[in-house]
Short mmCIF file of C-alpha atoms and ligand atoms in Angstrom, two decimals:
data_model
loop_
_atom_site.label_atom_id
_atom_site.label_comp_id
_atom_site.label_asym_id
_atom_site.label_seq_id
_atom_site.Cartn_x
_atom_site.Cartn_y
_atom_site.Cartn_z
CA UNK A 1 -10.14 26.47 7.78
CA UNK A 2 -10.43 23.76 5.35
CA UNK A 3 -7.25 22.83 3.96
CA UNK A 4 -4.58 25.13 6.11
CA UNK A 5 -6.14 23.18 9.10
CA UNK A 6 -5.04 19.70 8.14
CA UNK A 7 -1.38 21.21 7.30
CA UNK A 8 -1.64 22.28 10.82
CA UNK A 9 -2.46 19.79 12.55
CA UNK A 10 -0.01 17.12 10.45
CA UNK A 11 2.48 19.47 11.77
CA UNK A 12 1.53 19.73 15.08
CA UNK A 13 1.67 15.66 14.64
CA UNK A 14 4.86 15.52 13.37
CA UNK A 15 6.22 17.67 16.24
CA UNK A 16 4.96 15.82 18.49
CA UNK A 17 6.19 12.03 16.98
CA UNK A 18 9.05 13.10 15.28
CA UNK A 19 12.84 13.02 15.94
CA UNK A 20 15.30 14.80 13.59
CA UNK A 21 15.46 11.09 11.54
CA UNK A 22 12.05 11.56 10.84
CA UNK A 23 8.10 10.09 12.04
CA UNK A 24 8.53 7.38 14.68
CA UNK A 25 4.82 6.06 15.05
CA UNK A 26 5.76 2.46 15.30
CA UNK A 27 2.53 -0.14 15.37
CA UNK A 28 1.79 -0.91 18.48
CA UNK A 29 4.33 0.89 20.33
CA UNK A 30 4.54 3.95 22.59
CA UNK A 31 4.47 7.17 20.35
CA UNK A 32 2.09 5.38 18.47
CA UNK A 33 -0.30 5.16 21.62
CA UNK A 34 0.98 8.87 22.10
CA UNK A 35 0.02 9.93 18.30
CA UNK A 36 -3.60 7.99 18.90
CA UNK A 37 -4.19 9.95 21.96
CA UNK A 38 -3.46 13.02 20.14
CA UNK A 39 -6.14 12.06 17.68
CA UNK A 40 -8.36 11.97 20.04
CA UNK A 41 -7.99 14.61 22.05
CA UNK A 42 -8.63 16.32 18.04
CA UNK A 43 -11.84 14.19 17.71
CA UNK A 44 -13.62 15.21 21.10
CA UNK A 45 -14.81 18.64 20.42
CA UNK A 46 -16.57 17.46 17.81
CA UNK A 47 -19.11 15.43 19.05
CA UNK A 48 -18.67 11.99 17.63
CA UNK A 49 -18.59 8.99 18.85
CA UNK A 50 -15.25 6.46 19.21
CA UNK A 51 -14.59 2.82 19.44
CA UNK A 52 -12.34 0.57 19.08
CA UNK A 53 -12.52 -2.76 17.38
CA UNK A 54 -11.30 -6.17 17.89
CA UNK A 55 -8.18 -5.89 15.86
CA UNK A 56 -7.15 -2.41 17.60
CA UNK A 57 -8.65 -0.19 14.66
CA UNK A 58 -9.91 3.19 15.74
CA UNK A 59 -13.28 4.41 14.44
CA UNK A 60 -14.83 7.73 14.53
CA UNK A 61 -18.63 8.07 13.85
CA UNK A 62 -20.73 11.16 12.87
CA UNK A 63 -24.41 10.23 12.50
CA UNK A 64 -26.22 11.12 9.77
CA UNK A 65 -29.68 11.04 8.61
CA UNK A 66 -29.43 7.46 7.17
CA UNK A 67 -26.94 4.32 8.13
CA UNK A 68 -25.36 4.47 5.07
CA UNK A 69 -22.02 5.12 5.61
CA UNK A 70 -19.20 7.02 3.57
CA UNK A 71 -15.79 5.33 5.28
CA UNK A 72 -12.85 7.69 5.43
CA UNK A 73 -9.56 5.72 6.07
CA UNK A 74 -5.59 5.83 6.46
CA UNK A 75 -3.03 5.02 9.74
CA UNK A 76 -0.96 6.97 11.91
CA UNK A 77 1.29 4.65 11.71
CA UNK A 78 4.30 5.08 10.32
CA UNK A 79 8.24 3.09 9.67
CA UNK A 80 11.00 3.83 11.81
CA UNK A 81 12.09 7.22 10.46
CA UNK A 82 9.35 7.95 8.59
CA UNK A 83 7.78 10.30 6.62
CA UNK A 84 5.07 13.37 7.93
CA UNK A 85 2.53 12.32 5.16
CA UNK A 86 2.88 8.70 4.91
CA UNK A 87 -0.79 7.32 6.25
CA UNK A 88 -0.87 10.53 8.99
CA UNK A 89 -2.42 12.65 5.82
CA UNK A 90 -5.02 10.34 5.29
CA UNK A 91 -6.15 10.11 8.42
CA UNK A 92 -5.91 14.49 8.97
CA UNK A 93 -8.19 14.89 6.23
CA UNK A 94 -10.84 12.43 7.68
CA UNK A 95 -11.06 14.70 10.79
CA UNK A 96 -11.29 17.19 8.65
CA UNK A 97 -13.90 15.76 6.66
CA UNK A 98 -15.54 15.24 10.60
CA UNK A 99 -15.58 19.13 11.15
CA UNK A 100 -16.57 20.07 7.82
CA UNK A 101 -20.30 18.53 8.89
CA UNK A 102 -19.83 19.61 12.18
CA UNK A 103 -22.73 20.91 14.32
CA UNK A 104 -25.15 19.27 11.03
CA UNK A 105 -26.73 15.88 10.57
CA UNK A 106 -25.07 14.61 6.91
CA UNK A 107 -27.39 12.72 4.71
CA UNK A 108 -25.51 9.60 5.75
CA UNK A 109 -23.46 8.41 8.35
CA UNK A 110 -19.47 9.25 8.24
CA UNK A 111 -17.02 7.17 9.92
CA UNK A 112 -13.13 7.61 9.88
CA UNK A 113 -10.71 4.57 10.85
CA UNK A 114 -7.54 4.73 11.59
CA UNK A 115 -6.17 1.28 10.89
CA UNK A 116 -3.87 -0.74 13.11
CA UNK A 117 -0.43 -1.04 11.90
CA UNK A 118 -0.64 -0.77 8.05
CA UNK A 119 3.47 -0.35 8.08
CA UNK A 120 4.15 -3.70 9.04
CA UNK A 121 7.20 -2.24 10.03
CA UNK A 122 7.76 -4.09 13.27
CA UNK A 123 6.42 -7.50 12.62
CA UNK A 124 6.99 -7.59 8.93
CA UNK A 125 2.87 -8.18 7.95
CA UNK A 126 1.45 -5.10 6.25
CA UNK A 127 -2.17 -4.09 6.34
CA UNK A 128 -2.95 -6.36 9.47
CA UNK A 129 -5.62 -4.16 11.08
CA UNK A 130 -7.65 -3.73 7.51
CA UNK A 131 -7.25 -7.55 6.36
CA UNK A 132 -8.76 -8.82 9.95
CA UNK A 133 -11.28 -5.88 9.30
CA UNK A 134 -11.45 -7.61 5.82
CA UNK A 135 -11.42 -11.28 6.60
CA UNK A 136 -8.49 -12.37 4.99
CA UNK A 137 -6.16 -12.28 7.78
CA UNK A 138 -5.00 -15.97 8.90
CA UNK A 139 -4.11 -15.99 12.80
CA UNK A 140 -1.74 -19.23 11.70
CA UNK A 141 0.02 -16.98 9.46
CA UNK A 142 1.25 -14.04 12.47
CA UNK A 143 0.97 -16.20 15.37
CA UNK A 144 4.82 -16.70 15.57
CA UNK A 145 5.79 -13.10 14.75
CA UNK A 146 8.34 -11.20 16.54
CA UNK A 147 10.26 -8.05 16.06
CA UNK A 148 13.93 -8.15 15.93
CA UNK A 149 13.97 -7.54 19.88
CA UNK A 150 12.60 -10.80 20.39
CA UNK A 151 9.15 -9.40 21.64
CA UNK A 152 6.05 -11.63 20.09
CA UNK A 153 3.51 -10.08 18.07
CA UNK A 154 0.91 -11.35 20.72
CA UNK A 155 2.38 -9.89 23.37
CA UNK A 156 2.33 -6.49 21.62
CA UNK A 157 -1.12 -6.58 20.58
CA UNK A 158 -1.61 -7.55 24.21
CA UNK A 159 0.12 -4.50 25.67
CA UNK A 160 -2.95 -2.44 23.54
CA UNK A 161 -5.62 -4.52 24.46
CA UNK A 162 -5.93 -6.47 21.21
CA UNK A 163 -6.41 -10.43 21.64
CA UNK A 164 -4.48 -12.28 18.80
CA UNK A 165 -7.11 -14.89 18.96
CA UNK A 166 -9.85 -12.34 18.75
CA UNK A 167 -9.10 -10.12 15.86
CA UNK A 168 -10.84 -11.71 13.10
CA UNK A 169 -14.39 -10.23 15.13
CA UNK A 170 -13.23 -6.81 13.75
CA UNK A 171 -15.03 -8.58 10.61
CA UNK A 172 -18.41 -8.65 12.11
CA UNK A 173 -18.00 -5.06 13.16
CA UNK A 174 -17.08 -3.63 9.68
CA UNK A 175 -19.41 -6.18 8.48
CA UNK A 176 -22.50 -4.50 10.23
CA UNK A 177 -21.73 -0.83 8.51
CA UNK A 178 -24.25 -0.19 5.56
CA UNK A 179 -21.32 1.00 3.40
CA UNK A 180 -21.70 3.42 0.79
CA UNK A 181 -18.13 4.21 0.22
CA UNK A 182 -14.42 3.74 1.16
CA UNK A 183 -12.11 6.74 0.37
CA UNK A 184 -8.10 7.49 1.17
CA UNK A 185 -6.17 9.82 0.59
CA UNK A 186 -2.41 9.25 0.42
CA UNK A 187 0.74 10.32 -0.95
CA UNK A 188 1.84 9.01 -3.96
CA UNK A 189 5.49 7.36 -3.26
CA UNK A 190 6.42 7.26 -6.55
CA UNK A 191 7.44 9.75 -9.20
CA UNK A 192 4.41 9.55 -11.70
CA UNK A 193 3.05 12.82 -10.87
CA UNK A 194 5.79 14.78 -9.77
CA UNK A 195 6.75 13.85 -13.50
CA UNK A 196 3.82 15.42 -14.90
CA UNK A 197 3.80 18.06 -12.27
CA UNK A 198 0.58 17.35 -11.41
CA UNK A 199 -0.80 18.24 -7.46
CA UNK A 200 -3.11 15.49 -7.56
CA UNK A 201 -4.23 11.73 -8.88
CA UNK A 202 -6.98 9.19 -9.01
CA UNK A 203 -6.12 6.09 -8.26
CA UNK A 204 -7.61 3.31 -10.54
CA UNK A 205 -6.54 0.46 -8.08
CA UNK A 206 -3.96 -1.15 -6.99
CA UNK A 207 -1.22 -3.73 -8.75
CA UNK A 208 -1.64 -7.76 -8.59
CA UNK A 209 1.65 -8.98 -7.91
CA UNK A 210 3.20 -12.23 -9.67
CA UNK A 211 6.48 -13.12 -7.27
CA UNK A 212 8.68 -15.97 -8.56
CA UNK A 213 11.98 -17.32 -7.83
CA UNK A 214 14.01 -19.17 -10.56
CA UNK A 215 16.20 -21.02 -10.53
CA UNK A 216 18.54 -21.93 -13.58
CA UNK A 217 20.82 -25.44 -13.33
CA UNK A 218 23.45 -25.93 -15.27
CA UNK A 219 26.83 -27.30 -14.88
CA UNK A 220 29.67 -25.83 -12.94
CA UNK A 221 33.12 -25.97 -15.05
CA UNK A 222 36.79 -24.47 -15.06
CA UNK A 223 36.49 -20.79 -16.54
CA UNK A 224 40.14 -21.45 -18.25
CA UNK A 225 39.78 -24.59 -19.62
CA UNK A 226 35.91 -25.02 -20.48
CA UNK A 227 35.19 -23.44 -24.33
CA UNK A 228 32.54 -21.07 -24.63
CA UNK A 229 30.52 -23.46 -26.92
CA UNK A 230 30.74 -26.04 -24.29
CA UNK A 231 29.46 -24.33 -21.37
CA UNK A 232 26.21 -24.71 -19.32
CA UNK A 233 26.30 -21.25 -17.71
CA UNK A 234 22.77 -20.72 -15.35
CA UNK A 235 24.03 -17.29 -14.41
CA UNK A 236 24.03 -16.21 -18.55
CA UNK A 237 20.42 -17.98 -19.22
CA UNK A 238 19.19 -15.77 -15.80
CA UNK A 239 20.39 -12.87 -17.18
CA UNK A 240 19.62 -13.26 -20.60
CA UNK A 241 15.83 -14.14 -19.19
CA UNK A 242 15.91 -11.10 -17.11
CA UNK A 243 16.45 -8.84 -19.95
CA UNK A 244 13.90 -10.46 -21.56
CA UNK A 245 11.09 -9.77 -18.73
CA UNK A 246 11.89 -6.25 -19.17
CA UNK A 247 10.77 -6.04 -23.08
CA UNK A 248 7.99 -8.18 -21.84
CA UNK A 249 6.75 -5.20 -19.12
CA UNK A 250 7.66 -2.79 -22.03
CA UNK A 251 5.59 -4.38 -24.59
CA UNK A 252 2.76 -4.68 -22.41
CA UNK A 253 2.73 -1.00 -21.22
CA UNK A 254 0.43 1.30 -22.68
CA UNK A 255 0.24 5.16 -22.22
CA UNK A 256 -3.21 4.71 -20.33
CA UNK A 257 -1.92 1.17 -18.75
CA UNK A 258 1.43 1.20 -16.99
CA UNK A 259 2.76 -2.24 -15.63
CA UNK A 260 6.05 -2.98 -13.98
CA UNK A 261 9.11 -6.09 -13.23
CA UNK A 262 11.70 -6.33 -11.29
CA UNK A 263 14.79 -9.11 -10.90
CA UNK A 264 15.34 -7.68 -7.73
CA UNK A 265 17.79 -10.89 -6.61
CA UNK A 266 20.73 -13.01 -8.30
CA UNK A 267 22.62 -16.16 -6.50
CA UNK A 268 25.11 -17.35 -8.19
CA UNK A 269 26.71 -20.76 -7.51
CA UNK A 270 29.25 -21.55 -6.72
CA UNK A 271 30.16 -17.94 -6.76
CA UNK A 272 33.94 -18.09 -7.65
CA UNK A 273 35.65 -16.08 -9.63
CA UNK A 274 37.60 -18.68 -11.45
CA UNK A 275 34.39 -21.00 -12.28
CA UNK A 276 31.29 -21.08 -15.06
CA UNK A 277 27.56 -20.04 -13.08
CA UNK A 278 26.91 -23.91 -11.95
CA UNK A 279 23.55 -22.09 -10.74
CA UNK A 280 21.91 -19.54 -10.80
CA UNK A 281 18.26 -18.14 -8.72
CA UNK A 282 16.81 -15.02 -9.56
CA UNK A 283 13.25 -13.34 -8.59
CA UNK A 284 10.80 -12.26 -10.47
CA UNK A 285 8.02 -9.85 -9.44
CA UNK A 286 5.29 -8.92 -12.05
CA UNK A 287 2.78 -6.10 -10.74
CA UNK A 288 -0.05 -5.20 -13.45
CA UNK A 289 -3.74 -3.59 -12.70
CA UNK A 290 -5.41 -5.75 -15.25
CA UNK A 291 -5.61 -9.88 -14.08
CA UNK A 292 -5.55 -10.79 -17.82
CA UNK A 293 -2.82 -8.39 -18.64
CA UNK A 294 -0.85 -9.97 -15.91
CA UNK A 295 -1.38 -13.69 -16.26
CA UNK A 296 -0.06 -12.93 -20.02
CA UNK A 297 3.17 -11.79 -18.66
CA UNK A 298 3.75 -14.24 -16.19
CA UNK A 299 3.10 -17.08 -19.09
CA UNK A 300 5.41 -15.01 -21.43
CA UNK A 301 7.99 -15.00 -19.39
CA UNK A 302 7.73 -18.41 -18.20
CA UNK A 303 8.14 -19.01 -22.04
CA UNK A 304 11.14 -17.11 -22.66
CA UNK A 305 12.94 -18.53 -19.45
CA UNK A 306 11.86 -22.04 -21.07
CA UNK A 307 13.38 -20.85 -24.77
CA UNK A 308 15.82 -19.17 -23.13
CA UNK A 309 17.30 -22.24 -20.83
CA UNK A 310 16.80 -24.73 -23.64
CA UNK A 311 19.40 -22.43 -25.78
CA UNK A 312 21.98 -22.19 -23.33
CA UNK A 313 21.81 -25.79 -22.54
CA UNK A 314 20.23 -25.27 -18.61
CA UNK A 315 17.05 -25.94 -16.68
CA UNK A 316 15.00 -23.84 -15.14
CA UNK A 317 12.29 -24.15 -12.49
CA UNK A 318 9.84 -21.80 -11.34
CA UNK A 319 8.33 -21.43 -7.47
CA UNK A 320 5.71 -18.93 -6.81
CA UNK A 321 6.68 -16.68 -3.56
CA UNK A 322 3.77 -14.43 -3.35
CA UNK A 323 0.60 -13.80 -5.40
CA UNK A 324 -2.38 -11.05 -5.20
CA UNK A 325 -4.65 -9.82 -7.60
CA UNK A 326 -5.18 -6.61 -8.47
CA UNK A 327 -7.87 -4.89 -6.59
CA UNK A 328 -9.41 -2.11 -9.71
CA UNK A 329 -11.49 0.49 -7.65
CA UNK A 330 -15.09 1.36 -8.52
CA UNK A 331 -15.58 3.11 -11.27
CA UNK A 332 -18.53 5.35 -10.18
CA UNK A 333 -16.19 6.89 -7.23
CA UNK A 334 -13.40 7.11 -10.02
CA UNK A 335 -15.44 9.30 -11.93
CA UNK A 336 -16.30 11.44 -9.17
CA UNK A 337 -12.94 11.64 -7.66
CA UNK A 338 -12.14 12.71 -11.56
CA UNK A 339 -14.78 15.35 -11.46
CA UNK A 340 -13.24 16.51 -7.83
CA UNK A 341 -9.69 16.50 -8.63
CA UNK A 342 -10.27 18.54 -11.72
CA UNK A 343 -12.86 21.54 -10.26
CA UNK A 344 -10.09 22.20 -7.90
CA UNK A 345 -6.71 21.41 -10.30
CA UNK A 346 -8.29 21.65 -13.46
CA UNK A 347 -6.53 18.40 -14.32
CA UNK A 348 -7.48 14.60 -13.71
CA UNK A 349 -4.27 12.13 -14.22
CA UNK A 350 -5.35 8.43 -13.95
CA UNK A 351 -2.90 6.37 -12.33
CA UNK A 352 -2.39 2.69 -10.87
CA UNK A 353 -1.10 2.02 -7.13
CA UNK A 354 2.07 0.31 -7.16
CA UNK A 355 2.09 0.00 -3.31
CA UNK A 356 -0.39 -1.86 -1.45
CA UNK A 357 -2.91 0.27 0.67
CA UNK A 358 -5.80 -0.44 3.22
CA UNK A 359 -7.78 0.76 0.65
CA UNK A 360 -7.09 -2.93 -0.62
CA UNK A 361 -8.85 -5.00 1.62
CA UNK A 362 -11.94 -2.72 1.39
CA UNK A 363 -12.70 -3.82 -2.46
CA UNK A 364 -14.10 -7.08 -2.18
CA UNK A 365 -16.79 -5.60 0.50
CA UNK A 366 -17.57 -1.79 -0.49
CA UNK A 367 -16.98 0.59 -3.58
CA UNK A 368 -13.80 2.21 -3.30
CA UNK A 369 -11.02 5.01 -4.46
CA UNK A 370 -7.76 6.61 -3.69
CA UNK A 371 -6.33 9.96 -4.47
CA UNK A 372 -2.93 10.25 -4.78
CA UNK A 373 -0.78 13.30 -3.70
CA UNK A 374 2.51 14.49 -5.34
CA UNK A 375 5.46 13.16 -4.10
CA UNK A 376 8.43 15.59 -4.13
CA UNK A 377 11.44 13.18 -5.64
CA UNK A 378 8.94 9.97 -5.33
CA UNK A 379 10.65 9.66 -1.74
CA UNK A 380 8.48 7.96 1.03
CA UNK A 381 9.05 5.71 4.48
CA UNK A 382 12.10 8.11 4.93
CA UNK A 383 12.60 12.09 6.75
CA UNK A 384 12.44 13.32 2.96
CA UNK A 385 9.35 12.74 2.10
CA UNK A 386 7.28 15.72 1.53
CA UNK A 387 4.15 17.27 -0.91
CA UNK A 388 5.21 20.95 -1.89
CA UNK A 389 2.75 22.99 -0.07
CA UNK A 390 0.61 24.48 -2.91
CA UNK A 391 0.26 21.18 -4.52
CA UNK A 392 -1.14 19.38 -0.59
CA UNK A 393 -3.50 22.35 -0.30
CA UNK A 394 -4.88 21.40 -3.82
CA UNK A 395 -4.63 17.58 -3.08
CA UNK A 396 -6.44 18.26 0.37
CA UNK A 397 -9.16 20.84 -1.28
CA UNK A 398 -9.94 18.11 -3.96
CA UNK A 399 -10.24 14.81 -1.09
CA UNK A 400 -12.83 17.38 0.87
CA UNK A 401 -14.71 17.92 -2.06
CA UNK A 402 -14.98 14.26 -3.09
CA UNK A 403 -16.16 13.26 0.53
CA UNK A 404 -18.67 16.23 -0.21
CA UNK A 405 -19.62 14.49 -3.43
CA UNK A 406 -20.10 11.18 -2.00
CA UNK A 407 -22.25 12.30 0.92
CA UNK A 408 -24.40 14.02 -1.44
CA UNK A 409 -24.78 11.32 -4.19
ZN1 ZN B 501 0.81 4.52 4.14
#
């Protein structure tokens, strides 16, 4: 019962859509049909009711005594060579959650969704079931997608019944749920708690991102012949800057308020061995949980690029790649995930989301929180990834006892 039953049936999951490289639940394709059916051959004795909306998400609906609705979410989707956990956990512990009211009418409705292809994995856009769900999927933005086999994104929504053009109705459908609450459950992919050696987290929301490329100009010159003085070398003002983005994340990290940066690229032009940086790009990628704390960042270290280029005699320009805000989750459900996590751990760590979830799309429309689940080495999206057994039963112990929480409030 309870817990043991969801480590059951992940594993009966994972044997059945798993090669030795790991989970191979790829949107959209055939295990991924063959996982779903699985599901629901899991969901029948139960006595719910199942539908599928118009961007291929899969809802399951207990009725309760009132339309209000507590929303239990995650995929079964996974990457190519994926983990056991990775979204399947999520989604375990909502049919859990189904049997745990089984044979009773709740106090309120409870629905889980499975959402369609939250990997991105095969058509390179993450979350695209939830943010049609959510409204802020464009159809312009997708419509030429392929995977690297050439096959259209249309065509494989096709192949599962899903119209392209159509999608953006799964709004009206989450739209007409009276929602109470959206809660997921997922493992952590990172190494925050395994550091504390903690089983389980609350999840206070997840990053907004600040993605920049740069690009530093200066002039090109012979490395034998060209005094250090008299140089315009991009390459030394990008790295000089990039050091500095770093102290900037540092001084703006706080033991209750983490935030992160990453130069993650470097060009250099013209690349020779024999010649001064002429040029030089480099990203930039900010992620903070506060909006304030990160539009402080981003201006600080448009300031020291500025400082920065102006000493070593280079320009610099900045282009914005990519920008969300964070999405904080509500505090009400953070305090009772708290109270949850620590009846059955005795603990309560607070942490941010570095990686994007469903759970994302669901803030502007319904309250909403996370729990996190150790993750042994921070691994995820590979055969590694795993939760130590006593700290999943925990994890999975606490999630049931928050959905018990929620129903009841
Ligand atoms: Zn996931």
């Amino acid at each position: 019962m309870g817990a043991n039953e969801v480590i059951a049936d992940l594993r009966e999951l994972a044997k059945l859509t798993s090669t030795a490289d790991g989970a191979q639940r790829l949107a959209w394709g055939p295990v991924w049909r063959e996982a779903r059916q699985w599901f629901a051959g899991k969901l029948a004795p139960l006595g719910v009711t199942t539908e599928v909306d118009a961007a291929g998400n899969s809802w399951a609906t207990l009725k309760g005594a009132s339309e209000r609705t507590v929303i239990i979410g995650s995929h079964l989707d996974s990457v190519p060579n994926g983990g056991w956990l990775d979204g399947a956990l999520g989604v375990m512990v909502g049919l859990e959650a189904l049997r745990m009211f089984r044979g009773q009418t709740p106090p309120v409705t409870i629905k889980v969704v499975d959402w369609a292809d939250e990997e991105g994995a095969r058509f390179g856009r993450s979350l695209l079931g939830s943010s049609a769900a959510a409204g802020s999927l464009q159809v312009s933005d997708v419509e030429a997608l392929t995977d690297k086999t050439g096959v259209k994104l249309i065509d494989a929504l096709r192949e599962n019944g899903v119209e392209l053009s159509r999608m953006h109705e799964a709004r009206r459908f989450l739209k007409a749920i009276d929602a109470k609450a959206y809660l997921e459950l997922h493992i952590e992919q990172g190494p925050v708690l395994e550091s504390m050696n903690k089983s389980t987290g609350i999840v206070l929301g997840t990053f907004g991102v600040e993605r920049h490329l740069l690009r530093f100009v200066g002039q090109a010159a012979h490395s034998g012949s060209t005094p250090i003085p008299m140089r315009r070398d991009a390459f030394l003002a990008a790295a000089e800057s990039a050091l500095a983005f770093r102290e900037i994340a540092i001084t703006h990290t706080t033991p209750t308020a983490r935030v992160v940066c990453t130069a993650g690229t470097v060009k250099v032009e013209p690349g020779i061995v024999t010649a001064v940086p002429g040029a030089c790009e480099i990203s930039l990628d900010q992620r903070a949980l506060d909006a304030d704390v990160l539009a402080k960042m981003l201006a600080e270290a448009r300031a020291a690029s500025w400082t920065i280029a102006a000493k070593n005699n280079v320009s610099v320009e900045w282009k914005r790649i990519w920008q969300i805000e964070p999405r904080p989750f509500d505090p009400k459900l953070i305090a009772l995930c708290a109270e949850a996590v620590k009846d059955v751990t005795g603990d309560a760590p607070h942490l941010p989301s570095g990686p994007l979830h469903d759970a994302a799309e669901m803030v502007p429309h319904m309250p909403v929180v996370m729990m996190f689940a150790y993750s042994s080495n921070g691994l995820s999206h590979c055969k590694e990834e795993d939760t130590p057994e006593p700290h999943l039963l925990k994890t999975i112990e606490a999630f049931l006892l928050l959905v018990k929480k929620v129903v009841a409030a």
